[in-house]
PDB file of C-alpha atoms in Angstrom:
ATOM      1  CA  MET R  24     109.529 186.880  30.720  1.00  0.00           C
ATOM      2  CA  TRP R  25     108.796 190.527  31.139  1.00  0.00           C
ATOM      3  CA  GLY R  26     106.934 191.713  34.193  1.00  0.00           C
ATOM      4  CA  ALA R  27     103.864 193.854  33.700  1.00  0.00           C
ATOM      5  CA  THR R  28     105.788 196.976  34.716  1.00  0.00           C
ATOM      6  CA  THR R  29     107.772 196.721  31.487  1.00  0.00           C
ATOM      7  CA  PHE R  30     104.728 197.858  29.544  1.00  0.00           C
ATOM      8  CA  ILE R  31     104.294 201.300  31.091  1.00  0.00           C
ATOM      9  CA  GLN R  32     104.734 203.953  28.400  1.00  0.00           C
ATOM     10  CA  GLU R  33     103.645 207.526  27.800  1.00  0.00           C
ATOM     11  CA  PHE R  34     100.409 207.943  25.841  1.00  0.00           C
ATOM     12  CA  LEU R  35      98.295 211.081  25.591  1.00  0.00           C
ATOM     13  CA  ILE R  36      94.740 211.613  24.406  1.00  0.00           C
ATOM     14  CA  ILE R  37      93.178 215.033  24.706  1.00  0.00           C
ATOM     15  CA  GLY R  38      89.530 215.479  25.741  1.00  0.00           C
ATOM     16  CA  ASP R  39      87.634 218.515  26.879  1.00  0.00           C
ATOM     17  CA  TYR R  40      84.458 219.559  28.642  1.00  0.00           C
ATOM     18  CA  LEU R  41      81.797 221.985  27.561  1.00  0.00           C
ATOM     19  CA  GLU R  42      79.550 223.021  30.414  1.00  0.00           C
ATOM     20  CA  ASP R  43      76.298 224.982  30.380  1.00  0.00           C
ATOM     21  CA  GLU R  44      76.197 227.096  33.519  1.00  0.00           C
ATOM     22  CA  ASN R  45      72.436 227.496  33.302  1.00  0.00           C
ATOM     23  CA  ASN R  46      71.371 223.870  33.370  1.00  0.00           C
ATOM     24  CA  ASN R  47      74.543 222.070  34.487  1.00  0.00           C
ATOM     25  CA  THR R  48      74.580 219.926  31.358  1.00  0.00           C
ATOM     26  CA  PHE R  49      77.845 218.735  29.899  1.00  0.00           C
ATOM     27  CA  THR R  50      78.985 217.301  26.627  1.00  0.00           C
ATOM     28  CA  VAL R  51      82.144 216.536  24.686  1.00  0.00           C
ATOM     29  CA  SER R  52      83.097 218.421  21.554  1.00  0.00           C
ATOM     30  CA  LYS R  53      83.282 216.703  18.197  1.00  0.00           C
ATOM     31  CA  GLU R  54      86.862 217.894  17.891  1.00  0.00           C
ATOM     32  CA  SER R  55      87.751 215.961  21.045  1.00  0.00           C
ATOM     33  CA  ILE R  56      86.075 212.799  19.827  1.00  0.00           C
ATOM     34  CA  TYR R  57      87.543 212.875  16.326  1.00  0.00           C
ATOM     35  CA  GLY R  58      90.924 214.182  17.426  1.00  0.00           C
ATOM     36  CA  GLY R  59      91.112 211.643  20.196  1.00  0.00           C
ATOM     37  CA  ALA R  60      90.296 208.842  17.783  1.00  0.00           C
ATOM     38  CA  ILE R  61      93.104 209.889  15.451  1.00  0.00           C
ATOM     39  CA  VAL R  62      95.596 210.092  18.297  1.00  0.00           C
ATOM     40  CA  VAL R  63      94.481 206.707  19.575  1.00  0.00           C
ATOM     41  CA  LEU R  64      94.960 205.073  16.184  1.00  0.00           C
ATOM     42  CA  LEU R  65      98.356 206.668  15.617  1.00  0.00           C
ATOM     43  CA  GLY R  66      99.465 205.886  19.141  1.00  0.00           C
ATOM     44  CA  LEU R  67      98.423 202.265  18.842  1.00  0.00           C
ATOM     45  CA  LEU R  68     100.282 201.918  15.552  1.00  0.00           C
ATOM     46  CA  VAL R  69     103.527 203.396  16.866  1.00  0.00           C
ATOM     47  CA  LEU R  70     103.431 201.558  20.178  1.00  0.00           C
ATOM     48  CA  SER R  71     102.524 198.235  18.602  1.00  0.00           C
ATOM     49  CA  VAL R  72     105.561 198.471  16.339  1.00  0.00           C
ATOM     50  CA  PHE R  73     108.110 199.619  18.900  1.00  0.00           C
ATOM     51  CA  THR R  74     106.922 198.370  22.281  1.00  0.00           C
ATOM     52  CA  HIS R  75     104.329 195.653  21.764  1.00  0.00           C
ATOM     53  CA  GLY R  76     102.444 197.403  24.525  1.00  0.00           C
ATOM     54  CA  PHE R  77      99.914 200.123  25.148  1.00  0.00           C
ATOM     55  CA  GLY R  78     101.183 203.166  27.067  1.00  0.00           C
ATOM     56  CA  LEU R  79      99.090 205.555  29.097  1.00  0.00           C
ATOM     57  CA  THR R  80      99.598 209.023  30.464  1.00  0.00           C
ATOM     58  CA  GLU R  81      97.749 211.201  32.902  1.00  0.00           C
ATOM     59  CA  PRO R  82      94.953 213.712  32.333  1.00  0.00           C
ATOM     60  CA  GLU R  83      94.097 216.623  34.582  1.00  0.00           C
ATOM     61  CA  CYS R  84      93.328 215.647  38.164  1.00  0.00           C
ATOM     62  CA  VAL R  85      91.122 217.492  40.603  1.00  0.00           C
ATOM     63  CA  CYS R  86      91.449 217.045  44.314  1.00  0.00           C
ATOM     64  CA  PRO R  87      88.802 217.524  47.004  1.00  0.00           C
ATOM     65  CA  GLU R  88      90.560 219.224  49.829  1.00  0.00           C
ATOM     66  CA  THR R  89      91.678 221.996  47.452  1.00  0.00           C
ATOM     67  CA  GLU R  90      94.857 220.211  46.295  1.00  0.00           C
ATOM     68  CA  GLN R  91      94.997 220.084  42.495  1.00  0.00           C
ATOM     69  CA  PRO R  92      97.927 218.057  41.170  1.00  0.00           C
ATOM     70  CA  ALA R  93      98.183 216.800  37.616  1.00  0.00           C
ATOM     71  CA  ALA R  94      95.957 213.787  38.169  1.00  0.00           C
ATOM     72  CA  ASP R  95      93.682 211.954  40.699  1.00  0.00           C
ATOM     73  CA  THR R  96      90.329 213.670  41.008  1.00  0.00           C
ATOM     74  CA  GLN R  97      88.546 214.690  44.170  1.00  0.00           C
ATOM     75  CA  PRO R  98      85.479 216.906  44.320  1.00  0.00           C
ATOM     76  CA  ALA R  99      86.786 220.335  43.581  1.00  0.00           C
ATOM     77  CA  GLY R 100      85.082 223.112  43.401  1.00  0.00           C
ATOM     78  CA  ASP R 101      85.815 196.701  22.909  1.00  0.00           C
ATOM     79  CA  ASN R 102      82.649 197.280  24.880  1.00  0.00           C
ATOM     80  CA  ASP R 103      80.286 194.476  25.661  1.00  0.00           C
ATOM     81  CA  GLU R 104      76.644 194.503  24.610  1.00  0.00           C
ATOM     82  CA  ASP R 105      75.617 196.662  27.567  1.00  0.00           C
ATOM     83  CA  VAL R 106      76.275 200.110  26.141  1.00  0.00           C
ATOM     84  CA  VAL R 107      74.725 203.047  27.950  1.00  0.00           C
ATOM     85  CA  GLU R 108      73.492 206.057  25.972  1.00  0.00           C
ATOM     86  CA  ASN R 109      75.062 209.037  27.672  1.00  0.00           C
ATOM     87  CA  THR R 110      74.290 212.460  26.297  1.00  0.00           C
ATOM     88  CA  THR R 111      72.760 214.388  23.443  1.00  0.00           C
ATOM     89  CA  GLN R 112      73.336 218.118  23.678  1.00  0.00           C
ATOM     90  CA  GLU R 113      72.653 220.891  21.160  1.00  0.00           C
ATOM     91  CA  GLN R 114      75.606 223.076  20.175  1.00  0.00           C
ATOM     92  CA  GLY R 115      74.386 225.693  17.760  1.00  0.00           C
ATOM     93  CA  ASN R 116      73.157 223.707  14.762  1.00  0.00           C
ATOM     94  CA  ASP R 117      75.162 220.610  15.686  1.00  0.00           C
ATOM     95  CA  THR R 118      73.997 217.776  17.896  1.00  0.00           C
ATOM     96  CA  VAL R 119      76.688 215.824  19.707  1.00  0.00           C
ATOM     97  CA  GLU R 120      75.843 212.285  20.739  1.00  0.00           C
ATOM     98  CA  LEU R 121      77.993 210.278  23.123  1.00  0.00           C
ATOM     99  CA  THR R 122      77.633 206.774  24.528  1.00  0.00           C
ATOM    100  CA  VAL R 123      79.280 205.504  27.682  1.00  0.00           C
ATOM    101  CA  GLY R 124      80.084 201.819  27.495  1.00  0.00           C
ATOM    102  CA  VAL R 125      80.336 199.608  30.537  1.00  0.00           C
ATOM    103  CA  GLY R 126      83.452 197.859  29.261  1.00  0.00           C
ATOM    104  CA  THR R 127      84.390 194.202  29.421  1.00  0.00           C
ATOM    105  CA  LEU R 128      84.680 193.559  33.158  1.00  0.00           C
ATOM    106  CA  PRO R 129      81.840 191.920  35.093  1.00  0.00           C
ATOM    107  CA  PRO R 130      79.579 194.185  37.154  1.00  0.00           C
ATOM    108  CA  LEU R 131      79.485 194.265  40.912  1.00  0.00           C
ATOM    109  CA  GLY R 132      75.853 193.570  41.714  1.00  0.00           C
ATOM    110  CA  ASP R 133      72.804 192.453  39.787  1.00  0.00           C
ATOM    111  CA  GLU R 134      73.245 193.136  36.075  1.00  0.00           C
ATOM    112  CA  ASN R 135      69.509 193.926  35.979  1.00  0.00           C
ATOM    113  CA  ALA R 136      69.737 196.629  38.662  1.00  0.00           C
ATOM    114  CA  PRO R 137      68.005 199.791  37.377  1.00  0.00           C
ATOM    115  CA  VAL R 138      70.814 202.274  38.100  1.00  0.00           C
ATOM    116  CA  THR R 139      74.246 201.912  36.498  1.00  0.00           C
ATOM    117  CA  TRP R 140      77.431 203.298  38.045  1.00  0.00           C
ATOM    118  CA  VAL R 141      80.369 203.430  35.619  1.00  0.00           C
ATOM    119  CA  GLN R 142      83.563 204.281  37.484  1.00  0.00           C
ATOM    120  CA  PHE R 143      86.812 205.268  35.736  1.00  0.00           C
ATOM    121  CA  SER R 144      89.549 204.712  38.286  1.00  0.00           C
ATOM    122  CA  GLU R 145      92.884 203.092  39.096  1.00  0.00           C
ATOM    123  CA  TYR R 146      94.503 201.268  41.990  1.00  0.00           C
ATOM    124  CA  GLN R 147      97.449 203.481  43.006  1.00  0.00           C
ATOM    125  CA  CYS R 148      95.566 206.775  43.096  1.00  0.00           C
ATOM    126  CA  PRO R 149      95.028 207.795  46.759  1.00  0.00           C
ATOM    127  CA  PHE R 150      91.732 209.491  45.986  1.00  0.00           C
ATOM    128  CA  CYS R 151      90.503 206.325  44.263  1.00  0.00           C
ATOM    129  CA  SER R 152      91.243 204.513  47.504  1.00  0.00           C
ATOM    130  CA  LYS R 153      89.342 207.242  49.344  1.00  0.00           C
ATOM    131  CA  LEU R 154      86.329 206.666  47.077  1.00  0.00           C
ATOM    132  CA  TYR R 155      86.624 202.918  47.651  1.00  0.00           C
ATOM    133  CA  TYR R 156      86.458 203.286  51.425  1.00  0.00           C
ATOM    134  CA  GLU R 157      84.182 206.300  51.794  1.00  0.00           C
ATOM    135  CA  ALA R 158      81.644 205.753  49.017  1.00  0.00           C
ATOM    136  CA  GLU R 159      81.983 202.388  47.295  1.00  0.00           C
ATOM    137  CA  ALA R 160      81.712 200.369  50.512  1.00  0.00           C
ATOM    138  CA  SER R 161      78.498 202.099  51.611  1.00  0.00           C
ATOM    139  CA  MET R 162      77.110 202.050  48.081  1.00  0.00           C
ATOM    140  CA  LYS R 163      77.710 198.312  47.991  1.00  0.00           C
ATOM    141  CA  GLU R 164      75.927 197.745  51.284  1.00  0.00           C
ATOM    142  CA  ASN R 165      72.933 199.984  50.644  1.00  0.00           C
ATOM    143  CA  TYR R 166      72.431 199.902  46.889  1.00  0.00           C
ATOM    144  CA  VAL R 167      74.514 197.220  45.150  1.00  0.00           C
ATOM    145  CA  ASP R 168      73.803 194.304  47.471  1.00  0.00           C
ATOM    146  CA  THR R 169      70.112 195.246  47.503  1.00  0.00           C
ATOM    147  CA  GLY R 170      69.790 195.037  43.715  1.00  0.00           C
ATOM    148  CA  LYS R 171      69.352 198.768  43.103  1.00  0.00           C
ATOM    149  CA  VAL R 172      72.711 199.714  41.566  1.00  0.00           C
ATOM    150  CA  LYS R 173      75.270 197.812  39.496  1.00  0.00           C
ATOM    151  CA  LEU R 174      78.885 199.006  39.377  1.00  0.00           C
ATOM    152  CA  TYR R 175      81.183 198.711  36.377  1.00  0.00           C
ATOM    153  CA  PHE R 176      84.870 199.509  36.928  1.00  0.00           C
ATOM    154  CA  ARG R 177      86.841 200.834  33.978  1.00  0.00           C
ATOM    155  CA  ASP R 178      90.624 201.141  33.975  1.00  0.00           C
ATOM    156  CA  PHE R 179      92.140 204.620  33.833  1.00  0.00           C
ATOM    157  CA  PRO R 180      95.766 204.179  35.029  1.00  0.00           C
ATOM    158  CA  LEU R 181      97.761 207.395  35.256  1.00  0.00           C
ATOM    159  CA  SER R 182     101.366 207.343  34.067  1.00  0.00           C
ATOM    160  CA  PHE R 183     102.829 209.137  37.081  1.00  0.00           C
ATOM    161  CA  HIS R 184     101.518 206.267  39.204  1.00  0.00           C
ATOM    162  CA  PRO R 185     104.001 203.622  37.998  1.00  0.00           C
ATOM    163  CA  HIS R 186     102.193 200.707  39.631  1.00  0.00           C
ATOM    164  CA  ALA R 187      98.681 201.601  38.436  1.00  0.00           C
ATOM    165  CA  LEU R 188      99.012 199.788  35.124  1.00  0.00           C
ATOM    166  CA  PRO R 189     100.511 196.587  36.610  1.00  0.00           C
ATOM    167  CA  ALA R 190      97.693 196.637  39.184  1.00  0.00           C
ATOM    168  CA  ALA R 191      95.091 196.898  36.429  1.00  0.00           C
ATOM    169  CA  ILE R 192      96.759 193.972  34.662  1.00  0.00           C
ATOM    170  CA  ALA R 193      96.690 191.941  37.877  1.00  0.00           C
ATOM    171  CA  ALA R 194      92.990 192.626  38.385  1.00  0.00           C
ATOM    172  CA  ARG R 195      92.100 191.622  34.840  1.00  0.00           C
ATOM    173  CA  CYS R 196      94.225 188.489  35.055  1.00  0.00           C
ATOM    174  CA  ALA R 197      92.216 187.580  38.154  1.00  0.00           C
ATOM    175  CA  ASP R 198      89.065 188.071  36.094  1.00  0.00           C
ATOM    176  CA  ASN R 199      90.213 185.238  33.830  1.00  0.00           C
ATOM    177  CA  GLU R 200      89.506 182.941  36.775  1.00  0.00           C
ATOM    178  CA  GLY R 201      86.317 184.679  37.868  1.00  0.00           C
ATOM    179  CA  LYS R 202      87.855 186.622  40.758  1.00  0.00           C
ATOM    180  CA  TYR R 203      88.068 190.159  39.470  1.00  0.00           C
ATOM    181  CA  TRP R 204      86.262 191.796  42.374  1.00  0.00           C
ATOM    182  CA  GLU R 205      88.273 189.820  44.923  1.00  0.00           C
ATOM    183  CA  MET R 206      91.488 191.204  43.420  1.00  0.00           C
ATOM    184  CA  HIS R 207      89.892 194.652  43.116  1.00  0.00           C
ATOM    185  CA  SER R 208      89.330 194.716  46.874  1.00  0.00           C
ATOM    186  CA  LYS R 209      92.758 193.285  47.679  1.00  0.00           C
ATOM    187  CA  LEU R 210      94.524 195.931  45.612  1.00  0.00           C
ATOM    188  CA  PHE R 211      92.775 198.819  47.332  1.00  0.00           C
ATOM    189  CA  GLU R 212      93.066 197.300  50.790  1.00  0.00           C
ATOM    190  CA  THR R 213      96.820 196.779  50.399  1.00  0.00           C
ATOM    191  CA  GLN R 214      97.550 199.972  48.446  1.00  0.00           C
ATOM    192  CA  GLY R 215      99.455 201.512  51.344  1.00  0.00           C
ATOM    193  CA  ASN R 216     101.793 198.512  51.450  1.00  0.00           C
ATOM    194  CA  TRP R 217     102.888 198.462  47.811  1.00  0.00           C
ATOM    195  CA  SER R 218     102.314 201.973  46.469  1.00  0.00           C
ATOM    196  CA  GLY R 219     105.796 203.198  47.426  1.00  0.00           C
ATOM    197  CA  MET R 220     107.703 200.078  46.421  1.00  0.00           C
ATOM    198  CA  ASP R 221     110.148 199.953  43.518  1.00  0.00           C
ATOM    199  CA  SER R 222     108.715 196.704  42.164  1.00  0.00           C
ATOM    200  CA  VAL R 223     105.280 195.210  42.731  1.00  0.00           C
ATOM    201  CA  ASP R 224     105.370 192.084  40.569  1.00  0.00           C
ATOM    202  CA  ASP R 225     105.993 189.696  43.462  1.00  0.00           C
ATOM    203  CA  VAL R 226     103.423 191.502  45.605  1.00  0.00           C
ATOM    204  CA  PHE R 227     100.663 191.145  43.042  1.00  0.00           C
ATOM    205  CA  LYS R 228     101.558 187.514  42.409  1.00  0.00           C
ATOM    206  CA  GLY R 229     101.311 186.987  46.155  1.00  0.00           C
ATOM    207  CA  LEU R 230      97.843 188.555  46.200  1.00  0.00           C
ATOM    208  CA  ALA R 231      96.839 186.127  43.459  1.00  0.00           C
ATOM    209  CA  VAL R 232      97.853 183.238  45.711  1.00  0.00           C
ATOM    210  CA  ASP R 233      95.949 184.805  48.613  1.00  0.00           C
ATOM    211  CA  ILE R 234      92.665 184.794  46.689  1.00  0.00           C
ATOM    212  CA  GLY R 235      93.164 181.267  45.378  1.00  0.00           C
ATOM    213  CA  LEU R 236      94.193 181.828  41.768  1.00  0.00           C
ATOM    214  CA  ASP R 237      96.139 179.246  39.808  1.00  0.00           C
ATOM    215  CA  ASN R 238      99.772 180.299  40.089  1.00  0.00           C
ATOM    216  CA  GLU R 239     100.895 179.355  36.575  1.00  0.00           C
ATOM    217  CA  THR R 240      97.808 180.751  34.865  1.00  0.00           C
ATOM    218  CA  PHE R 241      97.969 184.089  36.667  1.00  0.00           C
ATOM    219  CA  ASN R 242     101.736 184.519  36.316  1.00  0.00           C
ATOM    220  CA  THR R 243     101.628 183.892  32.573  1.00  0.00           C
ATOM    221  CA  CYS R 244      98.816 186.389  32.107  1.00  0.00           C
ATOM    222  CA  TYR R 245     100.552 188.974  34.292  1.00  0.00           C
ATOM    223  CA  ASP R 246     104.082 188.564  32.909  1.00  0.00           C
ATOM    224  CA  GLU R 247     102.843 188.787  29.338  1.00  0.00           C
ATOM    225  CA  ALA R 248     100.514 191.707  30.198  1.00  0.00           C
ATOM    226  CA  GLU R 249      97.777 189.915  28.305  1.00  0.00           C
ATOM    227  CA  PRO R 250      94.963 192.407  29.146  1.00  0.00           C
ATOM    228  CA  ILE R 251      96.962 195.446  27.996  1.00  0.00           C
ATOM    229  CA  ASP R 252      94.745 196.176  24.982  1.00  0.00           C
ATOM    230  CA  LEU R 253      91.559 196.049  27.065  1.00  0.00           C
ATOM    231  CA  ILE R 254      93.061 198.497  29.552  1.00  0.00           C
ATOM    232  CA  GLY R 255      94.058 200.764  26.686  1.00  0.00           C
ATOM    233  CA  ASP R 256      90.513 200.611  25.335  1.00  0.00           C
ATOM    234  CA  ASP R 257      89.109 201.729  28.690  1.00  0.00           C
ATOM    235  CA  PHE R 258      91.577 204.597  28.960  1.00  0.00           C
ATOM    236  CA  ALA R 259      90.993 205.826  25.419  1.00  0.00           C
ATOM    237  CA  GLU R 260      87.228 205.656  25.781  1.00  0.00           C
ATOM    238  CA  GLY R 261      87.352 207.484  29.090  1.00  0.00           C
ATOM    239  CA  GLN R 262      89.286 210.336  27.501  1.00  0.00           C
ATOM    240  CA  GLY R 263      86.781 210.354  24.666  1.00  0.00           C
ATOM    241  CA  TYR R 264      83.974 210.807  27.192  1.00  0.00           C
ATOM    242  CA  GLY R 265      85.780 213.769  28.732  1.00  0.00           C
ATOM    243  CA  VAL R 266      87.281 212.005  31.740  1.00  0.00           C
ATOM    244  CA  GLN R 267      90.307 214.005  32.884  1.00  0.00           C
ATOM    245  CA  GLY R 268      91.324 212.330  36.125  1.00  0.00           C
ATOM    246  CA  THR R 269      90.614 209.639  38.670  1.00  0.00           C
ATOM    247  CA  PRO R 270      88.224 208.743  40.057  1.00  0.00           C
ATOM    248  CA  SER R 271      85.454 209.846  37.671  1.00  0.00           C
ATOM    249  CA  SER R 272      81.949 208.407  37.791  1.00  0.00           C
ATOM    250  CA  PHE R 273      78.864 208.304  35.607  1.00  0.00           C
ATOM    251  CA  LEU R 274      75.535 207.508  37.281  1.00  0.00           C
ATOM    252  CA  ILE R 275      72.947 206.461  34.694  1.00  0.00           C
ATOM    253  CA  ILE R 276      69.329 206.567  35.923  1.00  0.00           C
ATOM    254  CA  PRO R 277      66.241 205.609  33.862  1.00  0.00           C
ATOM    255  CA  LYS R 278      63.849 208.524  33.447  1.00  0.00           C
ATOM    256  CA  ASP R 279      60.931 206.461  34.670  1.00  0.00           C
ATOM    257  CA  ARG R 280      62.705 206.211  38.040  1.00  0.00           C
ATOM    258  CA  ILE R 281      63.166 209.922  38.788  1.00  0.00           C
ATOM    259  CA  SER R 282      61.552 213.222  37.807  1.00  0.00           C
ATOM    260  CA  GLY R 283      63.360 215.972  35.970  1.00  0.00           C
ATOM    261  CA  ASP R 284      62.716 218.402  38.807  1.00  0.00           C
ATOM    262  CA  SER R 285      64.170 215.994  41.365  1.00  0.00           C
ATOM    263  CA  ILE R 286      67.328 215.248  39.411  1.00  0.00           C
ATOM    264  CA  ASN R 287      67.957 218.918  38.664  1.00  0.00           C
ATOM    265  CA  ALA R 288      67.486 219.865  42.310  1.00  0.00           C
ATOM    266  CA  ALA R 289      69.849 217.094  43.444  1.00  0.00           C
ATOM    267  CA  VAL R 290      72.559 218.151  41.000  1.00  0.00           C
ATOM    268  CA  GLU R 291      72.142 221.790  42.002  1.00  0.00           C
ATOM    269  CA  ASN R 292      72.585 220.829  45.657  1.00  0.00           C
ATOM    270  CA  LEU R 293      75.732 218.853  44.852  1.00  0.00           C
ATOM    271  CA  ASN R 294      77.206 221.719  42.881  1.00  0.00           C
ATOM    272  CA  SER R 295      76.495 224.084  45.750  1.00  0.00           C
ATOM    273  CA  ALA R 296      78.365 221.748  48.085  1.00  0.00           C
ATOM    274  CA  TYR R 297      81.196 220.523  45.844  1.00  0.00           C
ATOM    275  CA  GLY R 298      81.017 221.870  42.300  1.00  0.00           C
ATOM    276  CA  GLY R 299      81.917 220.052  39.108  1.00  0.00           C
ATOM    277  CA  VAL R 300      78.870 217.777  38.802  1.00  0.00           C
ATOM    278  CA  GLY R 301      77.368 217.510  35.311  1.00  0.00           C
ATOM    279  CA  LEU R 302      73.904 216.459  34.166  1.00  0.00           C
ATOM    280  CA  ALA R 303      72.999 215.134  30.728  1.00  0.00           C
ATOM    281  CA  GLU R 304      70.082 213.190  29.327  1.00  0.00           C
ATOM    282  CA  ASN R 305      68.914 211.148  26.396  1.00  0.00           C
ATOM    283  CA  GLU R 306      65.507 209.793  25.473  1.00  0.00           C
ATOM    284  CA  ASP R 307      65.438 207.221  28.262  1.00  0.00           C
ATOM    285  CA  GLU R 308      68.001 208.225  30.884  1.00  0.00           C
ATOM    286  CA  TYR R 309      69.556 210.934  32.990  1.00  0.00           C
ATOM    287  CA  ILE R 310      73.343 210.796  33.297  1.00  0.00           C
ATOM    288  CA  ILE R 311      75.134 212.426  36.218  1.00  0.00           C
ATOM    289  CA  PHE R 312      78.871 212.991  35.882  1.00  0.00           C
ATOM    290  CA  ILE R 313      80.786 213.044  39.189  1.00  0.00           C
ATOM    291  CA  PRO R 314      84.462 213.985  38.674  1.00  0.00           C
ATOM    292  CA  GLY R 315      86.110 213.097  41.957  1.00  0.00           C
ATOM    293  CA  ALA R 316      86.182 211.195  45.239  1.00  0.00           C
ATOM    294  CA  TYR R 317      82.880 212.498  46.505  1.00  0.00           C
ATOM    295  CA  PRO R 318      81.654 211.029  49.806  1.00  0.00           C
ATOM    296  CA  TYR R 319      78.807 208.556  50.035  1.00  0.00           C
ATOM    297  CA  ASP R 320      76.398 211.333  51.027  1.00  0.00           C
ATOM    298  CA  ALA R 321      76.868 212.908  47.599  1.00  0.00           C
ATOM    299  CA  PHE R 322      75.719 209.736  45.844  1.00  0.00           C
ATOM    300  CA  GLU R 323      72.912 209.393  48.374  1.00  0.00           C
ATOM    301  CA  THR R 324      71.723 212.918  47.539  1.00  0.00           C
ATOM    302  CA  ILE R 325      70.902 211.654  44.058  1.00  0.00           C
ATOM    303  CA  LEU R 326      69.858 208.083  44.757  1.00  0.00           C
ATOM    304  CA  LYS R 327      67.387 208.931  47.529  1.00  0.00           C
ATOM    305  CA  GLU R 328      65.296 210.635  44.836  1.00  0.00           C
ATOM    306  CA  VAL R 329      65.133 207.473  42.713  1.00  0.00           C
ATOM    307  CA  SER R 330      62.094 205.194  42.790  1.00  0.00           C
ATOM    308  CA  PHE R 331      63.395 201.660  43.296  1.00  0.00           C
TER     309      PHE R 331
END
């Protein structure tokens, strides 16, 4: 049987941002959406014929402490039925509409929580680990566990992180037995142990044993890379939404929970401190785009204005 690492290929989808400096709104051009869709379809066709896998490659990555490599983002200057309307923004005479889906993985937290956090990330990215420890942990304690925020993780493995795709496969194979979030935590908490290794197959299979998964069931899923198409869907959709690196977050807040003045002031404060934060809206929601490993305080700047 092939290990999951066999399935790593190069795959490129191009997306782009359009930002309004006056109101900090963002959108994605029609050319990106349509062009990305064509590339996705062609890429799937070619890869399905020659590799039986789905390959991924990296987008631009922004890093917080001024480092800006080709991926990982830090603050720098088939979807399920829960689909979140993201943005409607006028461009001349055209109106671009974009939806951000929550994907197929189970949420962390109460699915009825009013605020939705959609996180595009991966398990080998050091800044994703930074977000996990410096923001996700505190968000879980103060907002997720209290029923205020639900978190959806979407896979965005970067090709220059060779173990990111196998890690995503391992996490989704754990989901088959209802232990996605247990594997999610294990992968981040052990990242420093396996990130520099040549092969991680045995490591990930060992983590599966540690969290009590059935050995045969997990190994079959992992060796055959059964979730590969779902991971590819997440990656392609993320690029379609304008995601260019990891981690990238969308906070979706109902309009009846926060005023327009409050959300605009919060985003302005974040952009003064970090830069790069986008604000969009639709009929019912405000959507804040956070492209990087911002600290917990950045999320708190927004969420403290929400009426829970």
